[in-house]
Coordinates of C-alpha atoms and ligand atoms in Angstrom, one line a residue:
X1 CA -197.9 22.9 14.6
X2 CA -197.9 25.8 16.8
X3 CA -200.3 26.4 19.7
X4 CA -201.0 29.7 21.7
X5 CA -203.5 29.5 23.8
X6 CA -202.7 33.1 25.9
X7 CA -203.2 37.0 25.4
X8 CA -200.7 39.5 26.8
X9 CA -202.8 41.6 29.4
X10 CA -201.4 43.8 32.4
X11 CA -197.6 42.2 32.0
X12 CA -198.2 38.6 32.3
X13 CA -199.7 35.6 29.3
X14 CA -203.4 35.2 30.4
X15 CA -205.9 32.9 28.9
X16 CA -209.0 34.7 27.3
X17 CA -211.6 35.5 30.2
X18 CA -214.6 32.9 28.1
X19 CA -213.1 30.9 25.2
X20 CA -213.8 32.8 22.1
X21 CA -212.4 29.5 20.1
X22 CA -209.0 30.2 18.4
X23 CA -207.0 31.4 14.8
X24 CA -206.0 28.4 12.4
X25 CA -203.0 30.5 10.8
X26 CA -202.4 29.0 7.3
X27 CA -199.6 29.2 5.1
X28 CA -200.6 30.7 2.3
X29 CA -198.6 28.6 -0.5
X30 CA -198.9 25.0 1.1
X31 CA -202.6 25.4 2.3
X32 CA -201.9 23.8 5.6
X33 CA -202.9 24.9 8.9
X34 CA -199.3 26.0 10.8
X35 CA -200.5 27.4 13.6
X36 CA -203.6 27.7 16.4
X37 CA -204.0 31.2 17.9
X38 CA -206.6 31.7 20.8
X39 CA -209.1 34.5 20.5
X40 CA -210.0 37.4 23.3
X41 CA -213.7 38.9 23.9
X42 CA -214.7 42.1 24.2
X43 CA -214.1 41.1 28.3
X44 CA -210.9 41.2 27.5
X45 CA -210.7 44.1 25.9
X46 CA -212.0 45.6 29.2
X47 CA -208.8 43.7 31.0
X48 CA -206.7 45.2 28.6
X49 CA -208.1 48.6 28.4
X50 CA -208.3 48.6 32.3
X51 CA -204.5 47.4 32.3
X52 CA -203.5 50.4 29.8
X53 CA -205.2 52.9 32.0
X54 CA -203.3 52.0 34.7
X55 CA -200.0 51.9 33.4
X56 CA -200.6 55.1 31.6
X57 CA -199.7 57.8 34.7
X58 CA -196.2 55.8 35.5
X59 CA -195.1 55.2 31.2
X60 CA -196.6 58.8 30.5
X61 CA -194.0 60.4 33.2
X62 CA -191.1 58.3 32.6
X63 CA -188.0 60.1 31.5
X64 CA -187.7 60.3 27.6
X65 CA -184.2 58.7 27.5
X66 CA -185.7 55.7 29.2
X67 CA -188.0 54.8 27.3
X68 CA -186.0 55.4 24.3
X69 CA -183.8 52.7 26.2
X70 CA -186.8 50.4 25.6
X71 CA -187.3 51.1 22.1
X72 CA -183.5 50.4 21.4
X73 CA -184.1 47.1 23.7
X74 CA -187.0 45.8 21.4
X75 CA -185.9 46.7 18.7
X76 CA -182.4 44.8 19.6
X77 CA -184.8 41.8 20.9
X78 CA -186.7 42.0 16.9
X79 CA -183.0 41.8 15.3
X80 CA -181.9 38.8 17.3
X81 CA -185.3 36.8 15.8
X82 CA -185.2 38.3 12.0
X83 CA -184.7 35.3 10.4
X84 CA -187.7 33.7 12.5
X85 CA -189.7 37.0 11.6
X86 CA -189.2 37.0 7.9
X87 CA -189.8 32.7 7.5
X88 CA -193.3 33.3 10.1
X89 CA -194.5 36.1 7.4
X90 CA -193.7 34.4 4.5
X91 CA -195.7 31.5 5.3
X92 CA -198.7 34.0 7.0
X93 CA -198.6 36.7 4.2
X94 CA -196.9 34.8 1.6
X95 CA -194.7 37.0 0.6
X96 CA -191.2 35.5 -0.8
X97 CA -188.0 34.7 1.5
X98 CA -185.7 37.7 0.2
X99 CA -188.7 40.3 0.4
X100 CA -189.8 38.9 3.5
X101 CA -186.3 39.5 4.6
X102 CA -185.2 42.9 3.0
X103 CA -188.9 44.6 3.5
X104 CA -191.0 42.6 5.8
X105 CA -188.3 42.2 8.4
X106 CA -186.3 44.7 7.9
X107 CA -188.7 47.7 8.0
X108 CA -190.1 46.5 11.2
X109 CA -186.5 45.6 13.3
X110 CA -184.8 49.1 12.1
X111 CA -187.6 51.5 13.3
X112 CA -187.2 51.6 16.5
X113 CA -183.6 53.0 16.6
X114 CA -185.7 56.1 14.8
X115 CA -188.2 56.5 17.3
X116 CA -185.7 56.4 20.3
X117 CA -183.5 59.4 18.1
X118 CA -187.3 61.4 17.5
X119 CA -187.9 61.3 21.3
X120 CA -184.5 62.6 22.0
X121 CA -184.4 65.2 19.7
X122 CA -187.8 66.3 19.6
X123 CA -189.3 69.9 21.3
X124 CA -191.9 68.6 24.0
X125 CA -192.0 72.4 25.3
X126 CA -192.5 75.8 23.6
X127 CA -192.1 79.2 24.9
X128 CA -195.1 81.0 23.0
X129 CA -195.5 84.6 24.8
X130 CA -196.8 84.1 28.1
X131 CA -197.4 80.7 26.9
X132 CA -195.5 77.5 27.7
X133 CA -196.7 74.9 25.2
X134 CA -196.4 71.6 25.8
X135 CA -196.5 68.1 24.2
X136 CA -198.0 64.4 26.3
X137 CA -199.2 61.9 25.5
X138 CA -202.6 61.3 24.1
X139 CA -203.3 58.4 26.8
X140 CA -204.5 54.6 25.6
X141 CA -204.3 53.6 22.1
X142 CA -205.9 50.9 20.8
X143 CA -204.1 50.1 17.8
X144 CA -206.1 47.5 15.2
X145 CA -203.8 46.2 11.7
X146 CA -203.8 44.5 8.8
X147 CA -202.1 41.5 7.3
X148 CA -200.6 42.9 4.0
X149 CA -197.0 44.1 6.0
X150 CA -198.3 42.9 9.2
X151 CA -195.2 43.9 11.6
X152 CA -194.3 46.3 9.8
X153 CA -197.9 48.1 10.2
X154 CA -198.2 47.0 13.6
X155 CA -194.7 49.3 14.5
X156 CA -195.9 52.3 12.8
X157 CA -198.4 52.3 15.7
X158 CA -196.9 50.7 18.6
X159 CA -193.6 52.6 18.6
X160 CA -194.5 56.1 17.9
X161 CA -197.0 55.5 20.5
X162 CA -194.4 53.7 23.3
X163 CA -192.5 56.6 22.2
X164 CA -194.8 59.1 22.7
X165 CA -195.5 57.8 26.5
X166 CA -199.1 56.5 25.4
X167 CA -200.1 52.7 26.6
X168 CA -201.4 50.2 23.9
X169 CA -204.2 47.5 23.6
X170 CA -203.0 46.2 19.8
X171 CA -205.6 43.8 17.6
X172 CA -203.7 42.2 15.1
X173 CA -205.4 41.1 11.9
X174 CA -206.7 37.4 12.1
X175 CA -204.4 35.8 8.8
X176 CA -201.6 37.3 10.8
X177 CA -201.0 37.0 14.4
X178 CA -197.8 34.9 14.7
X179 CA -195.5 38.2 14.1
X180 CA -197.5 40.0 16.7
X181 CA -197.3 37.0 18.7
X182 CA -192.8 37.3 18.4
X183 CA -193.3 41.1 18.9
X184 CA -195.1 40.7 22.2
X185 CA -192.6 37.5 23.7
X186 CA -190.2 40.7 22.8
X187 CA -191.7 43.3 24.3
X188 CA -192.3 40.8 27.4
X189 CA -188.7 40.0 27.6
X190 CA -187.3 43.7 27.8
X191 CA -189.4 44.1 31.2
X192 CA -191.5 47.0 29.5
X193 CA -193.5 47.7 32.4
X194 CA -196.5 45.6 33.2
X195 CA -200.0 47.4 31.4
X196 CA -198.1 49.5 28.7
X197 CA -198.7 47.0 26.2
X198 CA -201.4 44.5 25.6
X199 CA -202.2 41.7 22.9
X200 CA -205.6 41.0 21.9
X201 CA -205.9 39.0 19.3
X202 CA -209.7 38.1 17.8
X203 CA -212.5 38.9 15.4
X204 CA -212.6 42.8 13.9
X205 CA -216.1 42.4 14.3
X206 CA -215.8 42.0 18.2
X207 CA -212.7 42.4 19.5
X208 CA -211.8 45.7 17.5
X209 CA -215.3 46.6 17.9
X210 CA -214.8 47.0 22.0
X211 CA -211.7 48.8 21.3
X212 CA -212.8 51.5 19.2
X213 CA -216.4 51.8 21.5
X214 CA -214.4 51.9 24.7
X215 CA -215.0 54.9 26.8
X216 CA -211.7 54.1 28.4
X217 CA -209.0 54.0 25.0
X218 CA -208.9 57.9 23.9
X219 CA -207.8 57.5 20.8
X220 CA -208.2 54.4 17.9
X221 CA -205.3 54.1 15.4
X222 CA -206.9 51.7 12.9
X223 CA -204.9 50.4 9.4
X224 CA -207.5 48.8 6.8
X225 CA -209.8 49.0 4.3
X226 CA -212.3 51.8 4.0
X227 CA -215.5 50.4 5.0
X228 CA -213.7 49.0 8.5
X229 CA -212.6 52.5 8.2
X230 CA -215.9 53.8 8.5
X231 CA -217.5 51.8 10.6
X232 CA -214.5 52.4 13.3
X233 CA -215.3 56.2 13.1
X234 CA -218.9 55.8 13.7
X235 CA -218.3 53.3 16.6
X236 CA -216.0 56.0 18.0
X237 CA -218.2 58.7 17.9
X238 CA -219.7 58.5 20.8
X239 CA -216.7 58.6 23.2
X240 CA -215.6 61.3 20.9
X241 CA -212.2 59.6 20.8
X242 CA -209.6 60.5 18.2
X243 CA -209.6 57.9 15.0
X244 CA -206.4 57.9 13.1
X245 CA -207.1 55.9 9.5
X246 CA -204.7 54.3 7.0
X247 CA -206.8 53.2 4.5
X248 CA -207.1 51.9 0.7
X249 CA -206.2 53.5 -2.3
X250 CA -206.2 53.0 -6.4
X251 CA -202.8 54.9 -6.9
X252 CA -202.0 56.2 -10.3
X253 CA -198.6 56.3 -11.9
X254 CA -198.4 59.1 -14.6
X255 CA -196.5 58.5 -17.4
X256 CA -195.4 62.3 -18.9
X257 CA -194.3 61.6 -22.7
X258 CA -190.8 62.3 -22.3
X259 CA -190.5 59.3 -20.0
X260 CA -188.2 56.5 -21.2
X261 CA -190.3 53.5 -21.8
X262 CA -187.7 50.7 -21.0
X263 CA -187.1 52.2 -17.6
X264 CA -190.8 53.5 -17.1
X265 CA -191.8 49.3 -17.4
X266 CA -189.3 48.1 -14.8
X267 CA -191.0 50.5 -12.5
X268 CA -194.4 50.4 -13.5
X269 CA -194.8 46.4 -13.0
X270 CA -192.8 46.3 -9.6
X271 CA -194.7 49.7 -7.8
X272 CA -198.1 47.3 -9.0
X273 CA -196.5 44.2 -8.1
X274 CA -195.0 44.3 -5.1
X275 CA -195.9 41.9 -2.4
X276 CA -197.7 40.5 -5.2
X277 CA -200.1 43.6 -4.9
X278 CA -201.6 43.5 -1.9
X279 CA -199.9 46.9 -0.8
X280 CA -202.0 49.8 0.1
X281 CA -199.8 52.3 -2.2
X282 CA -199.0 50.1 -4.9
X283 CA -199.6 52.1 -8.2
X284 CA -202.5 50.0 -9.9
X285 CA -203.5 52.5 -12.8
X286 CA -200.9 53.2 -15.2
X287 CA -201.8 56.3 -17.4
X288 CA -199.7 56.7 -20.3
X289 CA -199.7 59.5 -22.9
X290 CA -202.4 58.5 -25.9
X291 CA -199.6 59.8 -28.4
X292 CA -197.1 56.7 -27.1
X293 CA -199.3 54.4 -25.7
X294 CA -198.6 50.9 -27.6
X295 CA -194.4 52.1 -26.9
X296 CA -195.0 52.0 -23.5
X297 CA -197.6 48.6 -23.9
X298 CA -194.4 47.3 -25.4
X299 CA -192.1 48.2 -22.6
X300 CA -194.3 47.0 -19.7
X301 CA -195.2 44.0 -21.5
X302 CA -191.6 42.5 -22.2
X303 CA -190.8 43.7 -18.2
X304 CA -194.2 41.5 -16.9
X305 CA -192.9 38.7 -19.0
X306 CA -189.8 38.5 -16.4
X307 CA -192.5 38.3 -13.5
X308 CA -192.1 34.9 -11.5
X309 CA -194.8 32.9 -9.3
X310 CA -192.4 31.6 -6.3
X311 CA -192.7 29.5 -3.5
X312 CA -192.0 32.2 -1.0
X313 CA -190.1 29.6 1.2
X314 CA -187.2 29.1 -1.8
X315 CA -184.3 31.4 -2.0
X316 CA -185.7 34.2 -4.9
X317 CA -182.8 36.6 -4.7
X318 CA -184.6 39.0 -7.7
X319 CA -187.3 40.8 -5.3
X320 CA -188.7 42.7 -8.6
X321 CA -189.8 39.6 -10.5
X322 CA -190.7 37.2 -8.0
X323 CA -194.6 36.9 -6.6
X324 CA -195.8 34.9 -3.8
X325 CA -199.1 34.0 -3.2
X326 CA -202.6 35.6 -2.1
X327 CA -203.0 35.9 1.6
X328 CA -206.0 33.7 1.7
X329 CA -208.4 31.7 -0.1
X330 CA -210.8 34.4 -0.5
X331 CA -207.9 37.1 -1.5
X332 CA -207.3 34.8 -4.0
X333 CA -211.6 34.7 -4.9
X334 CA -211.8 38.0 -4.8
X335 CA -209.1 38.7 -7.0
X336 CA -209.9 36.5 -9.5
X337 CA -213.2 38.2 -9.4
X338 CA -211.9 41.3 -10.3
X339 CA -209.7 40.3 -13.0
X340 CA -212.7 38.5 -14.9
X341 CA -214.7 41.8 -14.1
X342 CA -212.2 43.6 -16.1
X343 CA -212.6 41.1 -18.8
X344 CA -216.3 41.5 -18.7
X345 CA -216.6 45.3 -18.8
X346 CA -214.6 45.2 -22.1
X347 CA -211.0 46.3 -20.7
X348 CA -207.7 44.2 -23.3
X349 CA -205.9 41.4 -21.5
X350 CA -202.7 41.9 -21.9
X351 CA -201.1 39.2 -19.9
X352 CA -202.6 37.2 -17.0
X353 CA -206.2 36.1 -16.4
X354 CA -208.5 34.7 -14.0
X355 CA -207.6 31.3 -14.4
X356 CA -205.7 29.0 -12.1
X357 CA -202.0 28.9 -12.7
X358 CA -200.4 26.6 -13.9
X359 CA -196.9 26.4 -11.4
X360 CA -198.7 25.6 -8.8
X361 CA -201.7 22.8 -7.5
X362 CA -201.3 24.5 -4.0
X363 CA -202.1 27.9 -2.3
X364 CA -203.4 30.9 -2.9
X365 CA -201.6 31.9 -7.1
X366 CA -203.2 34.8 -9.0
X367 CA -201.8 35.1 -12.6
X368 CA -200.0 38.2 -12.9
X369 CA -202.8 40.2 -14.7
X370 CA -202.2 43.7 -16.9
X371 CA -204.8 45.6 -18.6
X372 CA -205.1 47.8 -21.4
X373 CA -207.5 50.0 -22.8
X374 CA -209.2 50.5 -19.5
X375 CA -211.4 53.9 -19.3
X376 CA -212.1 55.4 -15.8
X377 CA -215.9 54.2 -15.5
X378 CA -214.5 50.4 -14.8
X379 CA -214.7 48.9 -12.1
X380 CA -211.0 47.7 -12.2
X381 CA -210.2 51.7 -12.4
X382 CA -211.9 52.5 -9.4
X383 CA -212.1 49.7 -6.6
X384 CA -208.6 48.7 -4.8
X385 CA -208.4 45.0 -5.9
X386 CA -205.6 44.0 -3.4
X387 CA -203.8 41.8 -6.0
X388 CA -201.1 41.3 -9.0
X389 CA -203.5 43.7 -11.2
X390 CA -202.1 46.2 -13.8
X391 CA -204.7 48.9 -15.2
X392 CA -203.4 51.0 -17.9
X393 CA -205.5 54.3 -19.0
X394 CA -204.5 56.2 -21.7
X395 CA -204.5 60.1 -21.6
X396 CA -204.7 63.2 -24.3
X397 CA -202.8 66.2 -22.4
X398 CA -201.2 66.3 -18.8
X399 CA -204.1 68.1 -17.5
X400 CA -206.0 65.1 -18.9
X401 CA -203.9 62.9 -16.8
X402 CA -203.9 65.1 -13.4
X403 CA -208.0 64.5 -14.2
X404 CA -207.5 60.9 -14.2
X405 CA -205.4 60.4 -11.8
X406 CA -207.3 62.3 -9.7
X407 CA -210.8 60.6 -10.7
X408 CA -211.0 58.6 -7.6
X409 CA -212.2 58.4 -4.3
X410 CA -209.2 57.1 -2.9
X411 CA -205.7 59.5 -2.4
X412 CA -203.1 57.4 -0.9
X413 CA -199.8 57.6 -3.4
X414 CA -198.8 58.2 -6.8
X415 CA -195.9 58.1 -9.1
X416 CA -194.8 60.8 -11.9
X417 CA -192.5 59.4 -14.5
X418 CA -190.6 62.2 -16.3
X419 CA -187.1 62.9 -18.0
X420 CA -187.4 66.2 -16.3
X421 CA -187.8 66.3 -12.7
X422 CA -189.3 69.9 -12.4
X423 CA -191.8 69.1 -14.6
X424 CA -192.6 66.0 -12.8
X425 CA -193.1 68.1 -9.3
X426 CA -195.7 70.5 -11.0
X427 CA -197.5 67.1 -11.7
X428 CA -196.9 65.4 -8.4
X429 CA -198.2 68.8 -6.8
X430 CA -201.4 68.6 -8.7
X431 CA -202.2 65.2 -7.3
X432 CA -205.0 65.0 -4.5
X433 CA -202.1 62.1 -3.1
X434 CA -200.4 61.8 0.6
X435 CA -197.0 61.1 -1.1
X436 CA -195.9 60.7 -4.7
X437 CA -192.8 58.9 -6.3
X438 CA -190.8 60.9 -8.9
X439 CA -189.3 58.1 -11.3
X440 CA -189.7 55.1 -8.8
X441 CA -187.6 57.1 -5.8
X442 CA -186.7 55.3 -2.9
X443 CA -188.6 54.8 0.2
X444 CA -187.9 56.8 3.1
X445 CA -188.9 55.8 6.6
X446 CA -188.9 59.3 8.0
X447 CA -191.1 60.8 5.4
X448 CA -194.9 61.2 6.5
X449 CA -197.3 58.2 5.0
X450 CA -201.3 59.1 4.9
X451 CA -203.7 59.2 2.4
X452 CA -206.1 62.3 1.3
X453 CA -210.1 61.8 0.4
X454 CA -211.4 58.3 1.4
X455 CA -207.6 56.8 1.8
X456 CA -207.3 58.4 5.5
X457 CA -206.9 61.1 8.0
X458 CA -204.0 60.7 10.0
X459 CA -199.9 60.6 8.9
X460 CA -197.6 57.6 10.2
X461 CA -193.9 57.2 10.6
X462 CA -191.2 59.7 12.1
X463 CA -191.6 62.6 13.6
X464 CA -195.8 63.0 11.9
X465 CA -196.3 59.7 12.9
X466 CA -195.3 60.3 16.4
X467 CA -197.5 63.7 17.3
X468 CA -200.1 61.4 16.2
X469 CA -199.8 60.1 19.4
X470 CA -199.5 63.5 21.5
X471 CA -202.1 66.0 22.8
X472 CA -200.9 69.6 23.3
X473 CA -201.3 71.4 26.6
X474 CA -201.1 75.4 26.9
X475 CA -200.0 76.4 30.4
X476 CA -200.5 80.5 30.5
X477 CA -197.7 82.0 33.1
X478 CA -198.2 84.9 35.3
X479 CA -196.4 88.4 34.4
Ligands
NAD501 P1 -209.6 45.1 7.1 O1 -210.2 46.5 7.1 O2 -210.5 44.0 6.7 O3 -209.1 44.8 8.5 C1 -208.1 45.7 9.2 C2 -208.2 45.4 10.7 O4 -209.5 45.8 11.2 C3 -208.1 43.9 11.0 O5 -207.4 43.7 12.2 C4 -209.6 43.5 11.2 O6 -209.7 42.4 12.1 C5 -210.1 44.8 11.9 N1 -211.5 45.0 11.8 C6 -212.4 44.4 11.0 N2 -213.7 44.8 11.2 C7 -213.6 45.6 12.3 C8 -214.6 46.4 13.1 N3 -215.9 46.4 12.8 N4 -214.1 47.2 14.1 C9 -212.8 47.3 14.4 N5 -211.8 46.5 13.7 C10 -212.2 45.7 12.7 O7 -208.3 45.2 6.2 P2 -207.3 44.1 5.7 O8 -208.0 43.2 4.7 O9 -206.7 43.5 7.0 O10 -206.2 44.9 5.1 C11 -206.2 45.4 3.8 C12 -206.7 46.8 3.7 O11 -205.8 47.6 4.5 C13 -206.6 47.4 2.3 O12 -207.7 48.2 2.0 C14 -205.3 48.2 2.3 O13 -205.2 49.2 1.4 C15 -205.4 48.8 3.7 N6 -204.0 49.2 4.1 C16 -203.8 50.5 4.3 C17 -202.5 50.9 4.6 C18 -202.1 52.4 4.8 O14 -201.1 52.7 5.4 N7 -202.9 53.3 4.3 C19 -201.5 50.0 4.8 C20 -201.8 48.6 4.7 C21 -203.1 48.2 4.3

């Protein structure tokens, strides 16, 4: 078993001012306990912020193609440890060897390269009349992330805002600190300059409580559920400090009725499936047209069949059928909760349940669970569940489905599945979404990720993701 008993303050591995007590990091599919973590205080949190404040003048000047000479480096220092990056999150998150690899690992190694190329290219200064408009860095950041694609999540913030010239305090979620742990012995051995980054890890409740109240961080980049969401905001109100949110959602794929259904399934059970659902975009309510509904029942049905429960230590080349566990016991609780919810408030089961699997008497299994006949005023339409949980809503018409799809209070993603694309954008435009998917179309790094309504405020990854990070400066010239 693992032990770290340090936080990464002001350049150097520094044990936690008070003990706070420590992390037992559990893999999620054998239960046991591989790892102990020690937690910071909101003392440390002072350290840390004080630490970022003073690093900030010195990273904040330094010459663009230097520090995107520092991105290259970590993200060079990430590649040479993949292999140890993808195995840490597949026992942390659970999430099978080959996705691990392909999207875990491989997402969070090959960003940095982009950020280095968005510094260089981007405008920092516009000539705007007598006006010369500038771009800098916002100052400290305190980043705070999730588990679900912990590096991942945790590079959407740190680079942009490296990038950008801002300094960092990061609180990584508690399931998940080991990554963050690799990603700071990186960062450490590039010789990044002492104070521009800092690890915290501890309790959401204390530790990302300091950072978001701290007079001294000027802005709070939080990824997370909605009520942490809120309570963030309101805990950065007074410092009037600016609160970037990535936050839940209850995405809805639309089915038009000129969709194929055999191609529709494949799709439908893999954009709800993946990372066995615990994926803030994943497309949990399937609405298909009234007029084909049990055709496209059919279809998904026959896919799900194909879906796997895997150890996520075992070589599972097929990424679209195999699911690892929950992250955690209570994942798994709450989970199951929902599923017999859906059950109770009358929705079909089609496949799944709320019962134990059978593959496994260890770690954190949910069944693979669809739904049919669900109407918008359940529960399991309306609340994110975080798991392997398949609504599917019938519709009449297509404004019918733009009604449903839009009948939340969440706006993160969406899907449109159509034999004609141009009909498929007039849908995808009606949707209150921050990015749809027109017949399951690939992933793009570069492309902004945010959610609308109760699902977020702020846009991550390339160039939107890093003016996040920057204020903008007018200086007026004389005549
Ligand atoms: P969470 O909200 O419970 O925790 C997120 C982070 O906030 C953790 O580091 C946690 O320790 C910290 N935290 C908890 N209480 C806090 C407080 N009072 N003050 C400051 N920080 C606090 O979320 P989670 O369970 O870790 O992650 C799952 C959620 O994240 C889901 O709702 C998911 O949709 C969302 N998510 C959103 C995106 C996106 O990009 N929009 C991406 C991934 C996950």
């Amino acid at each position: 078993m693992r032990e770290y008993t340090k936080l990464y303050i002001g350049g150097e591995w520094v044990e936690p001012i008070a003990s706070h007590g420590s992390i037992e990091v559990v893999d999620s599919s054998t239960e046991e306990v591989v790892a102990k973590v020690a937690q910071g205080g909101a003392d440390d949190v002072d350290r840390a912020v004080a630490a970022a404040r003073g690093a900030f003048d010195s990273w904040s000047q330094t010459p663009v193609d230097v520090r995107a000479k520092y991105l290259r480096d970590i993200g060079a220092g990430l590649t040479a440890r993949f292999e140890e990056i993808a195995s840490t999150i597949s026992a942390e998150v659970g999430s099978p060897k080959t996705f691990a690899q392909m999207v875990q690992a491989g997402l969070a190694v090959g960003d940095w390269e982009n950020y280095a190329k968005i510094i260089e290219e981007y405008d920092w200064e516009t000539q705007l009349g007598n006006s010369l408009v500038v771009k800098e860095p916002i100052g400290v950041v305190g980043a705070i992330t999730p588990w679900n694609y912990p590096l991942y999540l945790i590079v959407c913030k740190v680079g942009p805002a490296l990038a950008a010239g801002c300094t960092i305090v990061l609180k990584p979620a508690s399931y998940t600190p080991l990554n963050a742990l690799i990603l700071t012995e990186v960062i450490d051995s590039v010789g990044l300059p002492a104070g521009v980054f800092n690890l915290v890890v501890g309790p959401g409740g204390e530790v990302g409580e300091a950072i978001a109240k701290h007079p001294d961080v000027d802005m709070v980049s939080l990824t997370g559920s909605g009520p942490v969401g809120a309570q963030v905001s309101k805990d950065a109100a007074d410092t009037v400090k600016r609160v970037g949110l990535e936050l839940g959602g209850k995405s809805a794929n639309v089915v038009l009725d000129d969709a194929d259904p055999a191609t529709v399934a494949l799709g439908a059970v893999f954009s709800c499936f993946i990372n066995s659902g615990q994926t803030c975009s994943a497309l949990t309510r399937l609405l298909v047209p009234r007029s084909r509904e049990q055709e496209y029942i059919d279809a998904i049905v026959e896919e799900a069949s194909k879906v796997r429960l895997v150890d996520p230590h075992a070589d599972e080349p097929d990424i679209f059928h195999a699911l690892g566990p929950m992250v955690s016991r209570s994942q798994q609780e709450t989970v199951r909760n929902y599923i017999q919810k859906g059950i109770d408030e009358g929705a079909q089961l089609l496949i799944g349940g709320p019962e134990a699997p059978e593959e496994f008497d260890k770690g954190f299994y949910v069944k693979p669970t669809i739904f049919a006949g669900v109407t918008t005023d359940m529960t399991i339409a309306q609340e994110e569940i975080f798991g392997p949980v398949l609504s599917i809503l019938s519709y009449e018409d297509e404004d019918d489905a733009v009604r449903i799809a839009n009948d939340t209070v969440f706006g993160l993603a969406g899907g449109v599945q159509s034999g004609d694309v141009e009909r498929a954008k007039r849908v995808a435009r009606r949707m209150r979404t921050g990015q749809v998917d027109i017949n399951g179309a690939p992933f793009n790094t570069n492309a902004p990720f945010g959610g609308y309504k109760q699902s977020g405020n702020t846009r991550e990854r390339g160039v939107f993701g890093l003016e996040e990070f920057l204020e903008t400066k007018s200086i007026q010239l004389p005549a």
